[in-house]
Coordinates of C-alpha atoms and ligand atoms in Angstrom, one line a residue:
X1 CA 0.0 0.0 0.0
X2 CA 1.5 3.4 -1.0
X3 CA 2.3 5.6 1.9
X4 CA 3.7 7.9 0.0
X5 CA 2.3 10.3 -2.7
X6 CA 3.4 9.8 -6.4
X7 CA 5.2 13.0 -7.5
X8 CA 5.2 14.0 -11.4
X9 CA 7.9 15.8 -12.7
X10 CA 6.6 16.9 -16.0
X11 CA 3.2 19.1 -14.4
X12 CA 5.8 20.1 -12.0
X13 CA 7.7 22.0 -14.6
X14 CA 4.9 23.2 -16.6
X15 CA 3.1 24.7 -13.1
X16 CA 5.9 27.0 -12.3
X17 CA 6.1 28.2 -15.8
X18 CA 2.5 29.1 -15.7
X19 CA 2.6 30.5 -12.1
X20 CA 5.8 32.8 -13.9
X21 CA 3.9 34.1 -16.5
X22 CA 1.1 35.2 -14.1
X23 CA 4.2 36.8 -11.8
X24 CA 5.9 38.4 -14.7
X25 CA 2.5 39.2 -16.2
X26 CA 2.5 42.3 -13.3
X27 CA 5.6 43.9 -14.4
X28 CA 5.7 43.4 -18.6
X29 CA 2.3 44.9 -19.4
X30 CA 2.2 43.4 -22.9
X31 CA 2.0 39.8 -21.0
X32 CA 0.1 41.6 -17.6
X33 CA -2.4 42.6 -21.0
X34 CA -3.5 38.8 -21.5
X35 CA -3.2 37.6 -17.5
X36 CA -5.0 40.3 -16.0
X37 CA -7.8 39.4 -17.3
X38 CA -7.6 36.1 -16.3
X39 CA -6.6 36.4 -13.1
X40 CA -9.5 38.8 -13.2
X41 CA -12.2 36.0 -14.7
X42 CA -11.2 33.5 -12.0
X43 CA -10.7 35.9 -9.3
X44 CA -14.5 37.4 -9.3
X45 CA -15.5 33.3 -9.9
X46 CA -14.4 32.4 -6.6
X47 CA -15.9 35.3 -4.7
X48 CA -19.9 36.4 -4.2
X49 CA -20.2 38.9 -6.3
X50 CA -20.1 42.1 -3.9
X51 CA -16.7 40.9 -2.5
X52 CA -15.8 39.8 -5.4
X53 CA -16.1 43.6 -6.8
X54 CA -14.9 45.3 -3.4
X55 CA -11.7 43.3 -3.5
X56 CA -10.8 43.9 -6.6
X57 CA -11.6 47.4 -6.8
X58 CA -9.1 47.6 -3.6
X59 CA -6.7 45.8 -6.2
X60 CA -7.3 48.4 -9.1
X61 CA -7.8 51.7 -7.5
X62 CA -5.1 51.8 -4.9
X63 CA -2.2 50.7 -6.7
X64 CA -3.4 53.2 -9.8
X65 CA -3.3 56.2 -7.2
X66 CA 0.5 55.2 -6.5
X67 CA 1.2 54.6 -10.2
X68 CA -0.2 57.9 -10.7
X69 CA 0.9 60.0 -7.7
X70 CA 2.7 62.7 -9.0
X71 CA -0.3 63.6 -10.7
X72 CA -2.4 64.0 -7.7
X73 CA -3.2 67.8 -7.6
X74 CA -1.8 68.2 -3.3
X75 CA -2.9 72.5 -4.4
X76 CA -6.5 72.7 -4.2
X77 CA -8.6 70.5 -2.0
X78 CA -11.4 71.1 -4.8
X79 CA -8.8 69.1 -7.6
X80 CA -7.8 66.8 -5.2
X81 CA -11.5 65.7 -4.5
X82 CA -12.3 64.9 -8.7
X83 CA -9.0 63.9 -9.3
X84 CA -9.9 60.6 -6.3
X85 CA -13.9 61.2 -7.5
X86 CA -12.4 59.9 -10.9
X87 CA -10.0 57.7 -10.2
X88 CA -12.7 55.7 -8.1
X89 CA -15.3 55.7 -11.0
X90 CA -11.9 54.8 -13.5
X91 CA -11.7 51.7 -11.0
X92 CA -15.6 51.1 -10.8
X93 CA -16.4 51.1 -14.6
X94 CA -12.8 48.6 -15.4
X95 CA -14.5 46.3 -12.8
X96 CA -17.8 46.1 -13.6
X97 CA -17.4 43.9 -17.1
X98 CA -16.2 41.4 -14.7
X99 CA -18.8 41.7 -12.2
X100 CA -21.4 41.3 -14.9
X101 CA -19.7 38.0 -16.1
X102 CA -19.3 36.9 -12.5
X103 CA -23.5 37.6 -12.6
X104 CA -24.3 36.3 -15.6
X105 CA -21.9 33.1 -16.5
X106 CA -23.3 31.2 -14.1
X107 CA -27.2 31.4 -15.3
X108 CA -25.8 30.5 -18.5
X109 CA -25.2 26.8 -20.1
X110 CA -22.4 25.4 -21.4
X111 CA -19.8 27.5 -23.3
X112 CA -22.2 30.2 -24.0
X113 CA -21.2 31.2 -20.1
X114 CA -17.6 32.4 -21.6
X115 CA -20.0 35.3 -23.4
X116 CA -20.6 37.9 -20.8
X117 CA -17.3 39.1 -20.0
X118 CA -15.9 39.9 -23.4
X119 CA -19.2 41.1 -24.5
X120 CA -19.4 43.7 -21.2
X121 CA -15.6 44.8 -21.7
X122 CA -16.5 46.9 -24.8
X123 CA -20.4 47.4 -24.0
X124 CA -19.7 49.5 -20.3
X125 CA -16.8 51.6 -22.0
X126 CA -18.9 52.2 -24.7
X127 CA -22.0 52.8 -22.6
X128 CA -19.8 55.2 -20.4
X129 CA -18.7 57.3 -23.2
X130 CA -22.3 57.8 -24.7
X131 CA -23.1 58.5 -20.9
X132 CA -20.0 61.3 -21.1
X133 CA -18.0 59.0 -18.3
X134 CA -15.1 58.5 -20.6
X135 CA -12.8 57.6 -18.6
X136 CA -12.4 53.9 -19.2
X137 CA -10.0 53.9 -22.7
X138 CA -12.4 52.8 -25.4
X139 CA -12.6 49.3 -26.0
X140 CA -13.0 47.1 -29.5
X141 CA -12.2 43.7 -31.1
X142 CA -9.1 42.9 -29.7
X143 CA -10.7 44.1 -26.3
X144 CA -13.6 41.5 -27.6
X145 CA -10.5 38.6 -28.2
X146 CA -8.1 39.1 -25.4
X147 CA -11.0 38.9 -22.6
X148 CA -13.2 35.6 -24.2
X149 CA -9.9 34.5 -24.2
X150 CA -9.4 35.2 -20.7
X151 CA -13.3 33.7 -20.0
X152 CA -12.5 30.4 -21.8
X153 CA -9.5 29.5 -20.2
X154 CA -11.2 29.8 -17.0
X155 CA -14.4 28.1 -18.3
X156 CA -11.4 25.1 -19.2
X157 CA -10.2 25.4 -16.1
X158 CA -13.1 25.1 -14.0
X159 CA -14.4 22.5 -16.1
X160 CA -11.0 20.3 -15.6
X161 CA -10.8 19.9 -19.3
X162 CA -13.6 17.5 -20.5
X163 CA -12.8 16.8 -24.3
X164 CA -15.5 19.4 -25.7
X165 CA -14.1 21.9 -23.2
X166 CA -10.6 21.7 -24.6
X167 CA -11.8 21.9 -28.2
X168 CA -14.0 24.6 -27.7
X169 CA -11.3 26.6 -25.8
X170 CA -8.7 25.7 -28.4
X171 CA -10.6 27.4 -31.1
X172 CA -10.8 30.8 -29.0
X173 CA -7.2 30.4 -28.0
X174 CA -6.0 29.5 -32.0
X175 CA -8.3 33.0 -32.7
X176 CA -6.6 35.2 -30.3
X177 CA -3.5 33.7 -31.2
X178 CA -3.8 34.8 -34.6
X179 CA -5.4 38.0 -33.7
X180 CA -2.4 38.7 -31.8
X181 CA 0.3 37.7 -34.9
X182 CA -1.4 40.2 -37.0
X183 CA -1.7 42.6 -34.5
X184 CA 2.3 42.6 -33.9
X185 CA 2.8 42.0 -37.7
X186 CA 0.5 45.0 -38.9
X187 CA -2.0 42.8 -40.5
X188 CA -5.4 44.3 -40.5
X189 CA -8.6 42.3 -39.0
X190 CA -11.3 41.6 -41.4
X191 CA -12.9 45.4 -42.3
X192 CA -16.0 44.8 -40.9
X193 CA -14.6 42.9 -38.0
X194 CA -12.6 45.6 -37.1
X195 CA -15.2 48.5 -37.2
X196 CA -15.4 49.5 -33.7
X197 CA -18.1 50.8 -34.0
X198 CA -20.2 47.9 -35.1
X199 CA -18.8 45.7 -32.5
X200 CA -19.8 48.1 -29.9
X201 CA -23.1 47.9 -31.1
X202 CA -22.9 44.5 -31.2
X203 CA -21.6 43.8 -27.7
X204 CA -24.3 46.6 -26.3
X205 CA -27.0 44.6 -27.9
X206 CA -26.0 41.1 -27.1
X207 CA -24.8 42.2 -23.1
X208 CA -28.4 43.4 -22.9
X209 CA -29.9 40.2 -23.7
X210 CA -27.8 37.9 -21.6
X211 CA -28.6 40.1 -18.3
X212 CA -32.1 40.2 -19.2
X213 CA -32.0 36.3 -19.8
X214 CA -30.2 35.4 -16.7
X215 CA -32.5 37.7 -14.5
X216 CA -35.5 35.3 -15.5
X217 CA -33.1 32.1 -15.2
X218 CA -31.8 31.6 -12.1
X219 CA -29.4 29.2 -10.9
X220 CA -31.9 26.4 -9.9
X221 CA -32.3 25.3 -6.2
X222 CA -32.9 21.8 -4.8
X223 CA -36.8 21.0 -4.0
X224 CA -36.7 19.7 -0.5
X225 CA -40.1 18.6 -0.5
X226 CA -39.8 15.4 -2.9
X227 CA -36.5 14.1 -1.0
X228 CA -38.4 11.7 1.0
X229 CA -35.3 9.3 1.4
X230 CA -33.2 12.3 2.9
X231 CA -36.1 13.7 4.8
X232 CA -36.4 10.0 6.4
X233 CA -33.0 10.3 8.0
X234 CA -32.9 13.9 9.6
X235 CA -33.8 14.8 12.8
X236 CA -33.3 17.9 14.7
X237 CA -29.6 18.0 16.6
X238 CA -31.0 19.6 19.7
X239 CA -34.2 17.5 20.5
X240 CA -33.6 14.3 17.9
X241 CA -37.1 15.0 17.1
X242 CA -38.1 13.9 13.6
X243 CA -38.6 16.6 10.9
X244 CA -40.7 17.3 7.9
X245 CA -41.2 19.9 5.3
X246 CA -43.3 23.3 4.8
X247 CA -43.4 26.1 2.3
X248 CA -44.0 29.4 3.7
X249 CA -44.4 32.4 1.5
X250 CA -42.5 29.9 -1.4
X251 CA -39.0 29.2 1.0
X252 CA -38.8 25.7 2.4
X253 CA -38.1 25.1 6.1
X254 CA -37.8 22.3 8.5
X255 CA -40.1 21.8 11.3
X256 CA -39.9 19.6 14.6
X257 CA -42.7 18.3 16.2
X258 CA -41.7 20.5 19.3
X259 CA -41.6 23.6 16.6
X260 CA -38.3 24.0 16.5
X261 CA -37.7 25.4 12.9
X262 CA -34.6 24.7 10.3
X263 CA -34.0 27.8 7.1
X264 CA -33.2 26.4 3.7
X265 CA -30.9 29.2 3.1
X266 CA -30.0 28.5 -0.9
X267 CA -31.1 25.3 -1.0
X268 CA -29.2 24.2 2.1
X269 CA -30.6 23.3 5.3
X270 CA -29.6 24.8 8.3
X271 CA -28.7 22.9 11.9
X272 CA -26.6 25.7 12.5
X273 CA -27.8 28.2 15.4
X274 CA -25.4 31.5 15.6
X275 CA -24.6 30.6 19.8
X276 CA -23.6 27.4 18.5
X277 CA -20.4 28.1 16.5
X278 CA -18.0 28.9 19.4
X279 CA -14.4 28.1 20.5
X280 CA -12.3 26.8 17.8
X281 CA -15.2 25.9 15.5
X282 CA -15.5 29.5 15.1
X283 CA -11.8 30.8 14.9
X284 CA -11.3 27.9 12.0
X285 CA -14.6 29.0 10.8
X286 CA -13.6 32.4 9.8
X287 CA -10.5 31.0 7.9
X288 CA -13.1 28.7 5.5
X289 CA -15.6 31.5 5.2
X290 CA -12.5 33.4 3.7
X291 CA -10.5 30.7 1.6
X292 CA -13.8 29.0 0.5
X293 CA -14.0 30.0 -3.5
X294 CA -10.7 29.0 -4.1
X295 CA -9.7 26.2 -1.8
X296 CA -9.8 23.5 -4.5
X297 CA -7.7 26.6 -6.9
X298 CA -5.0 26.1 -3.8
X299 CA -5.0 22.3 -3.7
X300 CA -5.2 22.4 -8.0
X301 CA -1.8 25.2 -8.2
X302 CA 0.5 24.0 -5.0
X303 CA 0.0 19.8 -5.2
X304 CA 1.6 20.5 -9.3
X305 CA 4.3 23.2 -8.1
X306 CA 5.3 20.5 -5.0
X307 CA 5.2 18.0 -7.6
X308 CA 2.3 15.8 -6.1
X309 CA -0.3 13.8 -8.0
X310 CA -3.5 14.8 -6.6
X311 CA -5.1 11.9 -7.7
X312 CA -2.8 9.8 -5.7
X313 CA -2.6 12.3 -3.2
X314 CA -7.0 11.8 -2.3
X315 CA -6.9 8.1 -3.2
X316 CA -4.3 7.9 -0.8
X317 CA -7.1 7.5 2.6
X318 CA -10.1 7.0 0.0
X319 CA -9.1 3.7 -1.0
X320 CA -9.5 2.7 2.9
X321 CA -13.3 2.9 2.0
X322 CA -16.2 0.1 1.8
X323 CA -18.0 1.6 -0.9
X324 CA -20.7 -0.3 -2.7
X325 CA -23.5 1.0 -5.5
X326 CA -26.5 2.4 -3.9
X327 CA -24.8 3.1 -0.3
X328 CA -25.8 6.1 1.3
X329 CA -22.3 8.0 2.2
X330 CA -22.1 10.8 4.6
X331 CA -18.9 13.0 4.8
X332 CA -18.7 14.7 7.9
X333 CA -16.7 18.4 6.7
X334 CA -17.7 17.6 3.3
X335 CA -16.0 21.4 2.6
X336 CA -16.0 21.7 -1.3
X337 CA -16.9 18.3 -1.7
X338 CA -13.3 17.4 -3.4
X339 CA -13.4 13.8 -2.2
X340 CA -16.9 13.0 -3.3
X341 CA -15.0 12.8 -6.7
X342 CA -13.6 9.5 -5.9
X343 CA -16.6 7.7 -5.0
X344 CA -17.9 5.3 -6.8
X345 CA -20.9 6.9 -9.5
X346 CA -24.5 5.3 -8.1
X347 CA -24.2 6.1 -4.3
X348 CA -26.4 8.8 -2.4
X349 CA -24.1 11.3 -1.3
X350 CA -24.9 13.7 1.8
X351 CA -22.4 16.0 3.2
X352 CA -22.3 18.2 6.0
X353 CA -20.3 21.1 7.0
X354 CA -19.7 24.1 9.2
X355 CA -19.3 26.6 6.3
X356 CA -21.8 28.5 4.3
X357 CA -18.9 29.2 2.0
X358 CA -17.6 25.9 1.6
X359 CA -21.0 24.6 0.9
X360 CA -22.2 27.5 -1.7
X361 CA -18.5 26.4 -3.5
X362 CA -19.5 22.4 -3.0
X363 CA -22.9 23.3 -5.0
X364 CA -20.8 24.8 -7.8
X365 CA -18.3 22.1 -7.5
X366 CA -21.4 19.2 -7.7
X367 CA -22.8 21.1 -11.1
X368 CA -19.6 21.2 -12.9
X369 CA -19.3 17.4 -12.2
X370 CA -22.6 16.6 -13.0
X371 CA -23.1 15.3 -9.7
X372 CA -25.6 15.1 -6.8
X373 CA -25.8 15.2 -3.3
X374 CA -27.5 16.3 -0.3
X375 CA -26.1 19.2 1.7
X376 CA -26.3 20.3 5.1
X377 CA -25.3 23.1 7.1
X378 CA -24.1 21.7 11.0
X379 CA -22.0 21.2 13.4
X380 CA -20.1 17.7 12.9
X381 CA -20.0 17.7 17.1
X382 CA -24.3 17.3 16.9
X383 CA -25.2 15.6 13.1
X384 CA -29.0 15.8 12.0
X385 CA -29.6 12.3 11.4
X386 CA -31.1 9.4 12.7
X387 CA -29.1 6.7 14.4
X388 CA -27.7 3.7 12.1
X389 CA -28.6 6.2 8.5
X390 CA -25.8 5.5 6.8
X391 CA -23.9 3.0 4.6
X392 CA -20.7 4.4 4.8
X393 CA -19.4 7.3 7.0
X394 CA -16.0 9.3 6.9
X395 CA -14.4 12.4 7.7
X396 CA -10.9 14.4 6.2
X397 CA -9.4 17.2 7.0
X398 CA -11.3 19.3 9.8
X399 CA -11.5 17.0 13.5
X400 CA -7.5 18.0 14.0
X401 CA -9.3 21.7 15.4
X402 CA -12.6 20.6 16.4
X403 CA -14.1 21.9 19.5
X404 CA -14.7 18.1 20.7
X405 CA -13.3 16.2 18.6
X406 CA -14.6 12.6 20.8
X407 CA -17.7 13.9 20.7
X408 CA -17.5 14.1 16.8
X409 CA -16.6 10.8 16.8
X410 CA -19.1 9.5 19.0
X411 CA -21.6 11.1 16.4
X412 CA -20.2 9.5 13.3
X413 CA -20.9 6.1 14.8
X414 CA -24.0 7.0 15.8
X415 CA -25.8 8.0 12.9
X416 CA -23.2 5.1 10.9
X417 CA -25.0 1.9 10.3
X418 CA -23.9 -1.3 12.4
X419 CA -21.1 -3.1 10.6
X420 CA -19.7 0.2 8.7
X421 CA -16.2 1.0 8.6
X422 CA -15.5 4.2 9.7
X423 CA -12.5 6.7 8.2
X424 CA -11.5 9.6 10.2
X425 CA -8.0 11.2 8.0
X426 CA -6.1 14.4 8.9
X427 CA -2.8 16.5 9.0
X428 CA 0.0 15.4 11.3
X429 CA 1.5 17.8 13.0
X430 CA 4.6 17.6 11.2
X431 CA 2.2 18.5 8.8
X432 CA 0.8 21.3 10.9
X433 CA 4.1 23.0 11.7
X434 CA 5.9 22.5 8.3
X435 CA 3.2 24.1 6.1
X436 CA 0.2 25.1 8.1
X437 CA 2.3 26.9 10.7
X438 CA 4.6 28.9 7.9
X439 CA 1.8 29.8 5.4
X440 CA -1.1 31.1 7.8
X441 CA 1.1 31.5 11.5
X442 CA -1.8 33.2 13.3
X443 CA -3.8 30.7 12.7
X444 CA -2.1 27.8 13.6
X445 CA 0.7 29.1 16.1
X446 CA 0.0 29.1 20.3
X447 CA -2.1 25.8 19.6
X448 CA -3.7 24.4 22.8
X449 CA -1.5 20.9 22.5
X450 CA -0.3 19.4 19.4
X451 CA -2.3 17.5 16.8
X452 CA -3.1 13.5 17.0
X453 CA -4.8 10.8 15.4
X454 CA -7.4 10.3 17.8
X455 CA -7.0 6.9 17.9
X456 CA -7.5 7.2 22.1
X457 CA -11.0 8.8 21.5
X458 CA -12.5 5.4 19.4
X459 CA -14.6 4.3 22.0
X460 CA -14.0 0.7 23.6
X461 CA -16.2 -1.6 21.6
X462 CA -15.0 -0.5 18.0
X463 CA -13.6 -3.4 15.7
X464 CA -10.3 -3.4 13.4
X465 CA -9.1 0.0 14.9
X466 CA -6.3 0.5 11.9
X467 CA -4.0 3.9 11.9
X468 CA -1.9 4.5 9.0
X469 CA 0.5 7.1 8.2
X470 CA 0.6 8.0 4.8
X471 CA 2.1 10.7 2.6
X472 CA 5.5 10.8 4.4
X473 CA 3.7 10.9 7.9
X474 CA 2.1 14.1 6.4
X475 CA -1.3 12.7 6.8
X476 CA -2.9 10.1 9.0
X477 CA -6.3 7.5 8.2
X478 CA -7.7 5.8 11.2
X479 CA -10.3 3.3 10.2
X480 CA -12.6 1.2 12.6
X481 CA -16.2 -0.6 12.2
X482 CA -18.9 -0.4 14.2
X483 CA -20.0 -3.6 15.7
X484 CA -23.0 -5.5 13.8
X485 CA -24.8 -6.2 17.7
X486 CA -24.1 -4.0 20.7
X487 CA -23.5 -7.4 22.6
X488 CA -20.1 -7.8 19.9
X489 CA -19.6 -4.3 21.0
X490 CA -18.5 -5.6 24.7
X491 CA -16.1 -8.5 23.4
X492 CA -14.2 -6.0 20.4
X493 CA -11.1 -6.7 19.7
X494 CA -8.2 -4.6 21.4
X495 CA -7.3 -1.7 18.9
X496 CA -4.6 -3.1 16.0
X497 CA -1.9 -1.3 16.2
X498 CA 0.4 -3.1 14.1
X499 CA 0.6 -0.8 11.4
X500 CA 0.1 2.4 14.0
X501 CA 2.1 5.4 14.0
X502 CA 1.9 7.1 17.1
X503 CA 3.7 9.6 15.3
X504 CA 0.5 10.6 13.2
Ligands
SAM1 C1 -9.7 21.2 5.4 S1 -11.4 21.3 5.1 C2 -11.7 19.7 4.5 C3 -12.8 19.7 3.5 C4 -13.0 18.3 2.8 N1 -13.3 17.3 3.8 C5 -11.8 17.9 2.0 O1 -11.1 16.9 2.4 O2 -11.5 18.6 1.0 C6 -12.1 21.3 6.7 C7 -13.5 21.5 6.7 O3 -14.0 21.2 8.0 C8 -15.1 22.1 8.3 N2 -15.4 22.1 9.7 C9 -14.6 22.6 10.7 N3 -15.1 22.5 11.9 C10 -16.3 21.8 11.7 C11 -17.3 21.3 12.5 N4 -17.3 21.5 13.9 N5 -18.4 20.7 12.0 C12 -18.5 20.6 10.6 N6 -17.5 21.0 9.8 C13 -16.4 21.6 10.3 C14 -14.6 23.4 7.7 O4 -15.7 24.3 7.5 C15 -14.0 22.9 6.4 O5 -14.9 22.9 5.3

């Protein structure tokens, strides 16, 4: 069994020269021209849309002020207030095509989503300088070329390069290619292509429709109502009364038989109570609300520039699994739902997670694969389910900073059916202190005690307790099954720890 992951050389290589071109692309400005607008594209993907647009007009109109400094009138007060007055709305209108696309892509199918952004970057310049805001340079074909460029290769990207996907995105990339030779040779576009004026038109018209389209399509939510196998195995965490489903004023909710009531907030139920999310839960919690839209970007850029497969890299603690078609799998932490990837195709998947963010990111992450599950919005510490629900039950990446991490535990058996084998996988803390530690200090430094497997906290009774240290003792998998009768419960075997690294 592999313990370590399998590194590739040749992604390796061809990561860092892509991470360079985005570096260099904010010093040359003829390369910054062609990765600023996709850093732009993905950067607005991974963010609702009113961060999304307050970060990155932090990003544009500060560093334009210092770029332009000397020109800031310091004379007359008067100046000084429209020189910043139009230096904000500069920063505003370069923004906006994004935040359109960010809008709009989303509502839209297929590879018509790549539209809005190069459709907006000449339509709102052009729209500005009709409205006598000219103060965005005026855009026109290449404009058109260089951001549905920019759109597509994020669209490839997010898509993880299905075969249409990378023949669709070729034929944009081949066209801006070409648009670009003649550009640098002196070779004129088509005539009509190349009229300006008729492509503002053009992209005035056609932004119009798509916004108008997406307002009266959008992004579909899950129908609780018809879910009778998921409704069956919820119950509130608080009372472990049963629950059922109302509409009220056209929003679902959950309701107890004692009253207590459960939002769908965006399709997601909520078993998450604001006086609930305290101690750790909530100091980690902030960190996920904040890294959510592009955690899987950060496992996706730093596994190839470390030289890790990151196939082998999930398959490494997934393979532990007891997976057959038509189990119903819970992941406790599901975050972005990156490991429901390596299930088997034909189980019903349920995850459940602390983080709004991390969930709104799974839902994304679920439609690009073209798969479905049921999410939830909890605590791990008190799961919404009825005892013995599930086939298969696991957990990676989260227990390590849990409030109560044996109470966790205690609550993945519970709701696990008997005779399930249980995963629980983490960091070490090597792990911990080599990267964690370095990258984000103030999270992870004046830790109460150092991380363990918490192979102590398996309660007595558990059968074929199994740690394993894998990825260098990176990363541990503790696996154990839950007893078919509570009377094998009382004569379990002593935990195995003939594979154990204490070290985890
Ligand atoms: C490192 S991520 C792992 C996500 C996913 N399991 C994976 O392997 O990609 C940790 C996740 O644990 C979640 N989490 C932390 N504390 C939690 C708790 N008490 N209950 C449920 N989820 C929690 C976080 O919101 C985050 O999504």
């Amino acid at each position: 069994m592999p313990s370590t992951v399998r590194s590739d050389r040749s992604s390796q290589i061809i990561a860092w020269a892509i991470v360079s071109l985005f570096i260099v692309g904010n010093f040359l400005p003829v390369v910054g021209a062609w990765t600023g607008p996709v850093t732009g594209v993905w950067f607005v993907g991974t963010q609702k849309p009113r961060r999304g647009f307050l970060w990155l007009f932090v990003f544009t109109f500060f560093p334009s002020l210092f770029a332009d400094w000397r020109k800031f009138p310091l004379d007359n007060p008067g100046h000084a207030i429209q020189y910043l007055s139009l230096a904000m709305l500069t920063a505003a209108l370069t923004i906006l095509p994004l935040t359109f696309h960010r809008l709009v892509s989303p509502r839209l199918p297929g590879f018509s989503s790549t539209l809005p952004f190069p459709l907006a970057a000449v339509a709102i310049p052009a729209l500005a300088l009709a409205l006598r805001a000219g103060v965005v340079p005026q855009a026109g074909p290449r404009t058109v070329l260089i951001s549905w460029f920019a759109a597509t290769l994020v669209w490839m990207w997010n898509r993880e390069s299905h075969a249409t996907t990378a023949f669709l995105g070729a034929g944009v990339v081949l066209a801006t290619a070409l648009e670009s030779i003649a550009h640098f040779t002196g070779v004129a576009l088509p005539a009509a292509f190349a009229n300006a004026m008729v492509v503002d038109y053009l992209c005035i018209g056609v932004a119009l429709f798509l916004g108008i389209w997406a307002i009266f399509h959008p992004v579909r939510e899950r129908n609780w109502a018809d879910r009778r196998e998921a409704i069956a195995r919820l119950q509130s965490p608080f009372t472990g009364d049963s629950l059922r489903v109302v509409s009220e004023l056209g929003h679902e909710l959950f309701l107890s038989n004692s009253g207590e009531r459960f939002p769908v907030r965006n399709g997601i139920p909520t078993f998450l109570r604001p006086q609930d999310l305290t101690g750790d839960n909530r100091k980690y919690n902030h960190l996920y609300e904040l890294i959510g839209g592009f955690y899987n970007d950060i496992q996706r850029v730093f596994s190839p520039l470390k030289g890790l497969d990151l196939e082998d890299y999930f398959l490494s603690y997934m393979r532990l699994l007891e997976v057959r078609t038509g189990d119903a799998v819970l992941e406790t932490s599901v975050g972005t739902g990156l490991n429901f990837k390596y299930l088997p195709r034909g189980v019903k998947l349920t995850g459940l997670d602390l983080s709004p963010e991390m969930l709104a990111n799974c839902q994304v992450n679920l439609r690009r694969w073209e798969m479905d599950a049921d999410l939830f919005l909890g605590n791990a510490e008190t799961l919404p389910f009825a005892d013995a629900s599930f086939d298969v039950v696991f957990h990676v990446g989260g227990i390590n900073f849990f409030n109560d991490r044996a109470k966790a535990i205690r609550e993945m058996i519970r709701v696990a059916k008997p005779g399930s084998l249980l995963l629980i996988a983490d960091e070490t803390e090597k792990h911990v202190k080599e990267v964690y530690e370095k990258g984000l200090g103030s999270f992870y430094k004046n830790r109460k005690e150092p991380v363990s497997a918490p192979i102590d906290l398996v309660p007595p009774g558990m059968q074929e307790v199994h740690l394993e240290s894998l990825r260098s003792g990176m990363f541990y998998a503790l696996t154990f099954r839950k007893p078919i009768s509570s009377d094998s419960a009382n004569t379990a075997l002593k935990p195995d720890m003939a594979d154990c690294s204490r070290g985890a």
